[in-house]
C-alpha cells in the first residue's frame, strides 16, 4: 500500500526525521489559510501516488497566500500525468502546503528490499532531486548501497560510510547517520516496501530536511498495521484491482496486454503468461483465483476481466487440484449468460472433476473455445485476441 507524501512525512517525523512545516488543504481557501498560518513563502504540492510531480505541474511555488490559493486552484481537481502514471493520470483531491525550503544541496536516500540479497538495502546518492533510475543508468558510480543484515541491523559504520560517500561529512556526519538509522527503523517497524526521500535537502543553514517522502508498505503485512491501512486512498489505485480486493481476490494485477487470464495458483499464472508471450501474445492481467470453490467468486473475477476495455480475448486456464473445475465451469457459464464476459473465451480445464466441468460447458450451448493443454490454449487465445482487435 502506498502512502501520500503528507502521510509519509508524518510517519517519518514520528521517527525523528526532520521534515518541513506543512499543512494539508482540500480547497483553495484552505490552501490560503494554510499559507497564512505558515507565514512564509510556500510550495503547493499535489498529493498523488506518483513521482515526477514537479515535472508534471503538480508542484508550484507561491510567495503569498493569494498565490497559494491560485496554485491550489490549478492543482486541485486535475488529473496529474507523470512518467509513472500512464496517460490517464491520477486525480488530485489534496494538496500539501509547505514552507519553502532554502535548498543548498539535494541528495537521494531510500530503503528498499534487495530481492537478490533477500535483505533491505539503504541507497544513497549525492545526485538528489532527479530520477534515481536515470542516475543508476547514466552515472552508476554515484549510487551507494549498504545492505541491512537482519541479525545485526543497520550499523553506525554503514551510516557513516554512506554519509561520507555522498559528501555529508563534518557537522552533517552525525545527523546524516542518525537520519539513516531512523529511516531504517521506520521501514522495518512498518513492514516497508520502499521508503524514499528525494530530495533529502541540506538547507542554507546546514540542516538536513526531507523535502519529499514516499513510503509504501508490503500489503502482506497489512493485518499488522491497522492504523496505517486506514490511510489507504483507493482513488489512487487501479479501480479493478480495488474491486478484486473487495471480492476477496488477493492476486489481481493489471498488465498492459489484451488477453485476460483467469488461472489458479501463482505458478500456473506465471506459466500461462509465459505461454501467451511465447505465442506472441500479451496478457492483460494476472489473476489468480486460488482455490476459491464458489461460482460467485469465479463470476466476480470474470466480471473484473470482462469489464476491462483493454481485454479483447479471455483465457480460462485451470488445473484443478483443490479447486474444482466443475465450479469453475459453472462460473464461466453464469458470467457468459449474464453478459459479463462478452469477449471470445478460451477454456482449458484439467484435474479435479474435469468430466463434470466439460459436461457443464458442453450442455451450456455457449460459444466457448475449448483447448486441450497449455500450448493449444495459448495459441487459441492469441488467435482470438488478434481476430477481435
Ligand atoms: P516529485 O517531483 O514528485 O518527486 O516531487 P518533489 O517533492 O521531489 O518536488 C520536485 C522538486 O521541486 C524538488 O526536487 C525541488 O527541486 C523542488 N522543490 C520542492 N520543494 C521545494 C521547496 O521548498 N523549495 C524549492 N526551492 N524547491 C522545492
Ligand atoms: Mn521527489
Short mmCIF file of C-alpha atoms and ligand atoms in Angstrom, two decimals:
data_model
loop_
_atom_site.label_atom_id
_atom_site.label_comp_id
_atom_site.label_asym_id
_atom_site.label_seq_id
_atom_site.Cartn_x
_atom_site.Cartn_y
_atom_site.Cartn_z
CA UNK A 1 0.00 0.00 0.00
CA UNK A 2 1.27 3.46 -0.87
CA UNK A 3 1.08 6.46 1.41
CA UNK A 4 0.72 10.03 0.25
CA UNK A 5 3.66 12.35 0.77
CA UNK A 6 1.99 14.13 3.69
CA UNK A 7 1.22 10.80 5.36
CA UNK A 8 4.74 9.55 4.78
CA UNK A 9 6.15 12.74 6.29
CA UNK A 10 4.00 12.37 9.40
CA UNK A 11 5.29 8.83 9.75
CA UNK A 12 8.93 9.85 9.25
CA UNK A 13 8.54 12.74 11.70
CA UNK A 14 7.38 10.21 14.30
CA UNK A 15 10.77 8.57 13.83
CA UNK A 16 12.65 11.80 14.41
CA UNK A 17 13.31 12.60 10.76
CA UNK A 18 13.18 16.37 10.15
CA UNK A 19 10.51 17.46 7.65
CA UNK A 20 9.39 20.95 6.58
CA UNK A 21 6.43 22.51 8.39
CA UNK A 22 3.30 21.92 6.37
CA UNK A 23 -0.47 21.61 6.26
CA UNK A 24 -2.91 19.68 4.14
CA UNK A 25 -5.58 21.52 2.13
CA UNK A 26 -8.53 20.22 0.13
CA UNK A 27 -9.86 23.54 -1.17
CA UNK A 28 -8.19 26.73 -2.46
CA UNK A 29 -9.46 28.58 0.62
CA UNK A 30 -7.87 26.02 2.90
CA UNK A 31 -4.64 26.49 0.95
CA UNK A 32 -4.85 30.25 1.52
CA UNK A 33 -5.44 29.70 5.23
CA UNK A 34 -2.57 27.22 5.47
CA UNK A 35 -0.14 29.59 3.77
CA UNK A 36 -1.30 32.42 6.05
CA UNK A 37 -0.74 30.27 9.10
CA UNK A 38 2.70 29.12 7.96
CA UNK A 39 3.58 32.78 7.44
CA UNK A 40 6.30 32.12 4.87
CA UNK A 41 6.69 31.56 1.15
CA UNK A 42 5.24 28.14 0.44
CA UNK A 43 5.29 25.28 -2.00
CA UNK A 44 1.96 23.77 -3.06
CA UNK A 45 2.26 20.06 -3.77
CA UNK A 46 -0.25 17.72 -5.41
CA UNK A 47 -0.78 14.59 -3.32
CA UNK A 48 -0.76 11.59 -5.63
CA UNK A 49 0.79 8.16 -5.64
CA UNK A 50 3.47 9.00 -8.16
CA UNK A 51 6.88 10.54 -8.52
CA UNK A 52 7.76 13.19 -11.07
CA UNK A 53 5.02 15.50 -9.86
CA UNK A 54 7.30 18.50 -10.25
CA UNK A 55 7.73 17.95 -13.99
CA UNK A 56 4.02 17.17 -14.39
CA UNK A 57 2.91 20.55 -13.00
CA UNK A 58 1.97 19.20 -9.58
CA UNK A 59 4.46 21.25 -7.53
CA UNK A 60 4.20 25.05 -7.53
CA UNK A 61 5.96 27.76 -5.54
CA UNK A 62 3.87 30.55 -4.01
CA UNK A 63 5.15 33.73 -2.33
CA UNK A 64 1.86 34.88 -0.83
CA UNK A 65 -1.34 33.26 0.46
CA UNK A 66 -3.15 34.56 -2.64
CA UNK A 67 -0.61 32.82 -4.86
CA UNK A 68 -1.04 29.67 -2.80
CA UNK A 69 -4.78 29.82 -3.39
CA UNK A 70 -4.19 30.24 -7.14
CA UNK A 71 -1.75 27.34 -7.24
CA UNK A 72 -4.20 25.13 -5.33
CA UNK A 73 -6.97 26.14 -7.75
CA UNK A 74 -4.81 24.97 -10.62
CA UNK A 75 -3.77 21.71 -8.98
CA UNK A 76 -6.91 20.54 -7.15
CA UNK A 77 -9.21 18.60 -9.45
CA UNK A 78 -6.54 17.99 -12.06
CA UNK A 79 -5.58 14.59 -13.43
CA UNK A 80 -1.85 14.62 -12.82
CA UNK A 81 0.08 12.88 -15.57
CA UNK A 82 3.68 11.89 -14.91
CA UNK A 83 6.10 9.42 -16.45
CA UNK A 84 4.81 6.88 -13.89
CA UNK A 85 1.04 7.30 -14.18
CA UNK A 86 0.15 6.49 -17.79
CA UNK A 87 -1.86 8.91 -19.95
CA UNK A 88 -4.98 8.90 -17.75
CA UNK A 89 -3.06 10.34 -14.80
CA UNK A 90 -4.20 10.38 -11.19
CA UNK A 91 -6.94 12.54 -9.63
CA UNK A 92 -5.80 15.23 -7.19
CA UNK A 93 -8.09 15.99 -4.27
CA UNK A 94 -5.48 17.08 -1.74
CA UNK A 95 -2.51 19.43 -1.72
CA UNK A 96 0.24 19.77 0.83
CA UNK A 97 1.17 23.37 1.65
CA UNK A 98 4.70 23.55 3.00
CA UNK A 99 7.14 26.23 3.98
CA UNK A 100 9.62 26.80 1.17
CA UNK A 101 12.96 25.31 1.90
CA UNK A 102 16.22 27.12 1.29
CA UNK A 103 17.96 24.39 -0.71
CA UNK A 104 21.78 24.30 -0.70
CA UNK A 105 22.11 20.66 -1.81
CA UNK A 106 19.74 17.90 -2.90
CA UNK A 107 20.58 14.27 -2.12
CA UNK A 108 18.83 10.94 -2.50
CA UNK A 109 18.16 8.44 0.27
CA UNK A 110 16.00 5.34 0.35
CA UNK A 111 15.46 1.96 1.93
CA UNK A 112 14.11 -0.80 -0.27
CA UNK A 113 14.17 -4.56 -0.46
CA UNK A 114 17.06 -6.00 -2.42
CA UNK A 115 15.35 -9.13 -3.72
CA UNK A 116 18.50 -10.90 -4.84
CA UNK A 117 20.21 -10.30 -1.50
CA UNK A 118 17.00 -11.02 0.42
CA UNK A 119 17.59 -8.04 2.69
CA UNK A 120 16.70 -4.38 2.98
CA UNK A 121 19.19 -2.09 1.32
CA UNK A 122 19.91 1.54 2.11
CA UNK A 123 20.64 3.53 -1.05
CA UNK A 124 22.20 6.98 -1.00
CA UNK A 125 23.34 9.34 -3.70
CA UNK A 126 24.65 12.87 -3.92
CA UNK A 127 22.61 13.18 -7.13
CA UNK A 128 19.29 14.03 -5.47
CA UNK A 129 16.14 15.58 -6.86
CA UNK A 130 16.41 13.59 -10.07
CA UNK A 131 15.02 10.28 -11.18
CA UNK A 132 17.17 7.70 -9.42
CA UNK A 133 16.66 5.21 -12.28
CA UNK A 134 18.26 7.77 -14.56
CA UNK A 135 21.19 8.25 -12.18
CA UNK A 136 21.63 4.47 -11.97
CA UNK A 137 21.68 4.30 -15.76
CA UNK A 138 23.98 7.19 -16.61
CA UNK A 139 26.24 7.56 -13.55
CA UNK A 140 26.03 4.33 -11.54
CA UNK A 141 29.17 5.31 -9.60
CA UNK A 142 27.05 7.99 -7.91
CA UNK A 143 24.91 5.37 -6.18
CA UNK A 144 25.98 3.86 -2.87
CA UNK A 145 24.41 0.88 -1.11
CA UNK A 146 24.54 -0.77 2.27
CA UNK A 147 22.68 -4.00 2.96
CA UNK A 148 20.88 -4.31 6.28
CA UNK A 149 21.65 -7.67 7.86
CA UNK A 150 18.57 -8.68 9.86
CA UNK A 151 20.53 -10.25 12.71
CA UNK A 152 22.65 -7.17 13.44
CA UNK A 153 20.58 -4.32 12.00
CA UNK A 154 21.83 -1.16 10.31
CA UNK A 155 25.21 -0.44 11.86
CA UNK A 156 26.52 3.05 12.68
CA UNK A 157 29.57 2.49 10.44
CA UNK A 158 27.23 1.88 7.49
CA UNK A 159 25.52 5.20 8.06
CA UNK A 160 28.89 6.95 8.25
CA UNK A 161 30.08 5.22 5.08
CA UNK A 162 27.02 6.38 3.14
CA UNK A 163 27.30 9.87 4.60
CA UNK A 164 30.97 10.17 3.58
CA UNK A 165 30.24 8.75 0.13
CA UNK A 166 27.60 11.42 -0.51
CA UNK A 167 29.60 14.33 0.90
CA UNK A 168 27.68 14.57 4.18
CA UNK A 169 30.78 14.98 6.32
CA UNK A 170 31.84 17.41 9.03
CA UNK A 171 28.92 18.65 11.11
CA UNK A 172 26.44 16.72 8.97
CA UNK A 173 28.00 13.31 9.59
CA UNK A 174 26.23 12.50 12.85
CA UNK A 175 22.78 13.83 11.90
CA UNK A 176 23.00 12.10 8.49
CA UNK A 177 23.90 8.73 10.01
CA UNK A 178 21.17 9.16 12.64
CA UNK A 179 18.63 10.04 9.97
CA UNK A 180 19.50 6.90 8.02
CA UNK A 181 19.17 4.76 11.12
CA UNK A 182 15.75 6.31 11.79
CA UNK A 183 14.64 5.69 8.22
CA UNK A 184 15.63 2.02 8.50
CA UNK A 185 13.70 1.79 11.77
CA UNK A 186 10.60 3.35 10.16
CA UNK A 187 10.96 0.93 7.26
CA UNK A 188 11.34 -2.17 9.42
CA UNK A 189 8.70 -1.38 12.02
CA UNK A 190 6.08 -0.64 9.37
CA UNK A 191 6.93 -3.52 7.02
CA UNK A 192 8.08 -1.11 4.37
CA UNK A 193 8.46 -2.00 0.72
CA UNK A 194 10.14 1.30 -0.11
CA UNK A 195 10.90 4.42 1.90
CA UNK A 196 12.35 7.16 -0.25
CA UNK A 197 13.47 10.71 0.48
CA UNK A 198 14.18 12.51 -2.77
CA UNK A 199 15.36 15.13 -2.36
CA UNK A 200 16.95 14.96 1.04
CA UNK A 201 17.89 18.59 1.38
CA UNK A 202 20.80 20.32 3.05
CA UNK A 203 19.46 23.78 3.84
CA UNK A 204 21.37 27.03 3.56
CA UNK A 205 21.97 26.97 7.31
CA UNK A 206 23.27 23.41 7.23
CA UNK A 207 20.25 21.38 8.36
CA UNK A 208 19.02 18.12 6.87
CA UNK A 209 15.38 18.08 5.80
CA UNK A 210 13.22 15.51 4.00
CA UNK A 211 11.75 17.76 1.29
CA UNK A 212 9.89 14.87 -0.34
CA UNK A 213 8.91 11.48 1.00
CA UNK A 214 7.44 8.32 -0.46
CA UNK A 215 6.55 5.33 1.64
CA UNK A 216 4.90 2.12 0.60
CA UNK A 217 4.28 -0.95 2.66
CA UNK A 218 4.15 -4.66 1.97
CA UNK A 219 0.44 -5.49 1.51
CA UNK A 220 1.00 -8.93 3.00
CA UNK A 221 1.63 -7.25 6.35
CA UNK A 222 -1.49 -5.03 6.31
CA UNK A 223 -3.03 -7.08 9.11
CA UNK A 224 -0.24 -5.95 11.43
CA UNK A 225 -0.82 -2.25 10.76
CA UNK A 226 -4.47 -1.41 11.30
CA UNK A 227 -3.71 2.30 11.77
CA UNK A 228 -1.62 2.58 8.62
CA UNK A 229 -4.20 0.83 6.46
CA UNK A 230 -6.74 3.50 7.43
CA UNK A 231 -4.61 5.87 5.34
CA UNK A 232 -5.23 3.91 2.17
CA UNK A 233 -6.51 6.10 -0.69
CA UNK A 234 -8.21 3.86 -3.25
CA UNK A 235 -8.78 6.81 -5.62
CA UNK A 236 -5.09 6.44 -6.45
CA UNK A 237 -5.29 2.74 -7.25
CA UNK A 238 -6.43 0.79 -10.30
CA UNK A 239 -10.23 0.53 -9.99
CA UNK A 240 -10.28 -3.15 -10.99
CA UNK A 241 -7.55 -4.02 -8.51
CA UNK A 242 -9.62 -2.39 -5.77
CA UNK A 243 -12.73 -4.31 -6.89
CA UNK A 244 -10.75 -7.56 -6.91
CA UNK A 245 -9.52 -6.86 -3.38
CA UNK A 246 -13.07 -6.22 -2.24
CA UNK A 247 -14.21 -9.51 -3.82
CA UNK A 248 -11.52 -11.28 -1.78
CA UNK A 249 -9.25 -11.87 -4.76
CA UNK A 250 -5.80 -11.08 -3.48
CA UNK A 251 -3.83 -11.67 -6.62
CA UNK A 252 -5.09 -9.43 -9.39
CA UNK A 253 -2.57 -7.30 -11.18
CA UNK A 254 -3.43 -5.20 -14.20
CA UNK A 255 -0.96 -5.53 -17.08
CA UNK A 256 -0.53 -3.86 -20.47
CA UNK A 257 -1.68 -6.56 -22.92
CA UNK A 258 -5.07 -7.59 -24.33
CA UNK A 259 -5.59 -11.21 -23.20
CA UNK A 260 -7.42 -11.50 -19.88
CA UNK A 261 -6.40 -14.53 -17.83
CA UNK A 262 -8.23 -16.44 -15.13
CA UNK A 263 -5.98 -19.04 -13.57
CA UNK A 264 -5.46 -20.74 -10.24
CA UNK A 265 -2.16 -20.69 -8.43
CA UNK A 266 0.66 -18.19 -8.89
CA UNK A 267 2.85 -20.76 -10.64
CA UNK A 268 0.18 -21.55 -13.21
CA UNK A 269 -0.44 -17.81 -13.60
CA UNK A 270 3.19 -17.18 -14.47
CA UNK A 271 3.41 -20.23 -16.74
CA UNK A 272 0.26 -19.05 -18.54
CA UNK A 273 1.73 -15.61 -19.10
CA UNK A 274 4.93 -17.19 -20.40
CA UNK A 275 2.94 -19.42 -22.76
CA UNK A 276 1.00 -16.42 -24.10
CA UNK A 277 4.19 -14.45 -24.63
CA UNK A 278 5.79 -17.46 -26.30
CA UNK A 279 2.91 -17.49 -28.79
CA UNK A 280 3.32 -13.76 -29.43
CA UNK A 281 0.51 -12.59 -27.14
CA UNK A 282 0.40 -10.14 -24.25
CA UNK A 283 -1.52 -10.78 -21.01
CA UNK A 284 -3.88 -8.03 -19.85
CA UNK A 285 -3.71 -9.11 -16.24
CA UNK A 286 -2.51 -11.61 -13.71
CA UNK A 287 -5.47 -13.03 -11.82
CA UNK A 288 -5.02 -15.96 -9.51
CA UNK A 289 -8.36 -17.18 -8.20
CA UNK A 290 -6.67 -19.62 -5.86
CA UNK A 291 -8.87 -22.44 -4.62
CA UNK A 292 -11.97 -20.27 -4.36
CA UNK A 293 -14.55 -23.04 -4.67
CA UNK A 294 -17.58 -20.88 -5.27
CA UNK A 295 -19.14 -19.94 -8.58
CA UNK A 296 -19.72 -16.44 -7.16
CA UNK A 297 -16.01 -15.85 -6.75
CA UNK A 298 -15.38 -17.07 -10.31
CA UNK A 299 -18.11 -14.76 -11.62
CA UNK A 300 -16.68 -11.81 -9.66
CA UNK A 301 -13.26 -12.50 -11.13
CA UNK A 302 -14.58 -12.86 -14.69
CA UNK A 303 -16.59 -9.67 -14.30
CA UNK A 304 -13.42 -7.77 -13.49
CA UNK A 305 -11.65 -9.21 -16.52
CA UNK A 306 -14.66 -8.83 -18.82
CA UNK A 307 -15.17 -5.16 -17.97
CA UNK A 308 -11.59 -4.19 -18.80
CA UNK A 309 -11.72 -2.28 -22.12
CA UNK A 310 -8.19 -3.47 -22.92
CA UNK A 311 -9.26 -7.12 -22.95
CA UNK A 312 -10.08 -8.49 -26.40
CA UNK A 313 -9.99 -12.21 -25.53
CA UNK A 314 -10.06 -14.24 -22.34
CA UNK A 315 -8.22 -17.38 -21.35
CA UNK A 316 -9.56 -19.51 -18.51
CA UNK A 317 -6.74 -21.90 -17.68
CA UNK A 318 -7.43 -24.03 -14.63
CA UNK A 319 -5.65 -27.03 -13.27
CA UNK A 320 -7.95 -28.33 -10.57
CA UNK A 321 -6.25 -29.73 -7.53
CA UNK A 322 -8.17 -28.47 -4.54
CA UNK A 323 -10.04 -26.20 -6.93
CA UNK A 324 -12.94 -27.99 -8.64
CA UNK A 325 -13.17 -27.48 -12.37
CA UNK A 326 -16.95 -28.05 -12.36
CA UNK A 327 -17.36 -24.99 -10.14
CA UNK A 328 -15.11 -23.01 -12.47
CA UNK A 329 -17.27 -24.15 -15.40
CA UNK A 330 -20.41 -23.05 -13.54
CA UNK A 331 -18.88 -19.63 -13.01
CA UNK A 332 -17.91 -19.28 -16.67
CA UNK A 333 -21.43 -20.22 -17.80
CA UNK A 334 -23.06 -17.75 -15.39
CA UNK A 335 -20.70 -14.94 -16.39
CA UNK A 336 -21.37 -15.60 -20.09
CA UNK A 337 -25.13 -15.81 -19.63
CA UNK A 338 -25.18 -12.60 -17.62
CA UNK A 339 -23.23 -10.80 -20.33
CA UNK A 340 -20.28 -10.16 -18.03
CA UNK A 341 -17.80 -11.77 -20.39
CA UNK A 342 -18.51 -10.51 -23.92
CA UNK A 343 -15.05 -11.34 -25.28
CA UNK A 344 -14.23 -14.61 -27.09
CA UNK A 345 -13.29 -17.02 -24.32
CA UNK A 346 -10.87 -19.93 -24.45
CA UNK A 347 -11.35 -22.53 -21.73
CA UNK A 348 -8.83 -25.16 -20.76
CA UNK A 349 -9.75 -27.33 -17.81
CA UNK A 350 -7.75 -30.17 -16.31
CA UNK A 351 -7.72 -32.01 -12.98
CA UNK A 352 -10.40 -32.45 -10.34
CA UNK A 353 -13.90 -33.13 -11.70
CA UNK A 354 -12.85 -32.33 -15.25
CA UNK A 355 -15.51 -34.63 -16.80
CA UNK A 356 -18.26 -32.77 -14.95
CA UNK A 357 -16.67 -29.44 -15.82
CA UNK A 358 -16.50 -30.16 -19.53
CA UNK A 359 -20.05 -31.51 -19.47
CA UNK A 360 -21.31 -28.24 -17.96
CA UNK A 361 -19.57 -26.30 -20.73
CA UNK A 362 -20.99 -28.63 -23.43
CA UNK A 363 -24.52 -28.50 -22.11
CA UNK A 364 -24.48 -24.71 -21.80
CA UNK A 365 -24.68 -24.40 -25.59
CA UNK A 366 -22.38 -21.37 -25.27
CA UNK A 367 -19.90 -20.44 -27.95
CA UNK A 368 -16.73 -21.21 -25.97
CA UNK A 369 -13.37 -22.04 -27.49
CA UNK A 370 -12.14 -25.26 -25.94
CA UNK A 371 -8.49 -26.16 -25.66
CA UNK A 372 -6.57 -29.20 -24.51
CA UNK A 373 -3.27 -28.44 -22.87
CA UNK A 374 -1.25 -25.35 -22.40
CA UNK A 375 0.18 -24.71 -25.84
CA UNK A 376 -3.15 -25.07 -27.59
CA UNK A 377 -4.84 -22.79 -25.04
CA UNK A 378 -2.20 -20.13 -25.56
CA UNK A 379 -2.32 -20.39 -29.38
CA UNK A 380 -6.10 -20.17 -29.48
CA UNK A 381 -6.13 -17.19 -27.09
CA UNK A 382 -3.57 -15.27 -29.13
CA UNK A 383 -5.51 -16.02 -32.32
CA UNK A 384 -8.82 -14.98 -30.72
CA UNK A 385 -7.31 -11.72 -29.47
CA UNK A 386 -5.86 -10.99 -32.89
CA UNK A 387 -9.22 -11.61 -34.58
CA UNK A 388 -11.09 -9.48 -32.07
CA UNK A 389 -8.84 -6.41 -32.12
P1 LIG B 1 8.37 14.84 -7.15
O1 LIG B 1 8.62 15.59 -8.44
O2 LIG B 1 7.05 14.11 -7.19
O3 LIG B 1 9.49 13.96 -6.76
O4 LIG B 1 8.17 15.98 -6.03
P2 LIG B 1 9.27 16.71 -5.08
O5 LIG B 1 8.65 16.94 -3.78
O6 LIG B 1 10.56 15.98 -5.07
O7 LIG B 1 9.44 18.12 -5.78
C1 LIG B 1 10.11 18.27 -7.03
C2 LIG B 1 11.15 19.36 -6.96
O8 LIG B 1 10.55 20.58 -6.56
C3 LIG B 1 12.25 19.10 -5.93
O9 LIG B 1 13.29 18.28 -6.40
C4 LIG B 1 12.76 20.50 -5.66
O10 LIG B 1 13.75 20.87 -6.61
C5 LIG B 1 11.52 21.37 -5.87
N1 LIG B 1 11.03 21.77 -4.56
C6 LIG B 1 10.24 21.06 -3.71
N2 LIG B 1 10.06 21.71 -2.55
C7 LIG B 1 10.75 22.87 -2.66
C8 LIG B 1 10.98 23.99 -1.80
O11 LIG B 1 10.51 24.05 -0.68
N3 LIG B 1 11.76 24.99 -2.27
C9 LIG B 1 12.31 24.97 -3.51
N4 LIG B 1 13.06 25.97 -3.92
N5 LIG B 1 12.13 23.95 -4.34
C10 LIG B 1 11.37 22.91 -3.93
MN1 LIG B 2 10.78 13.84 -5.24
#
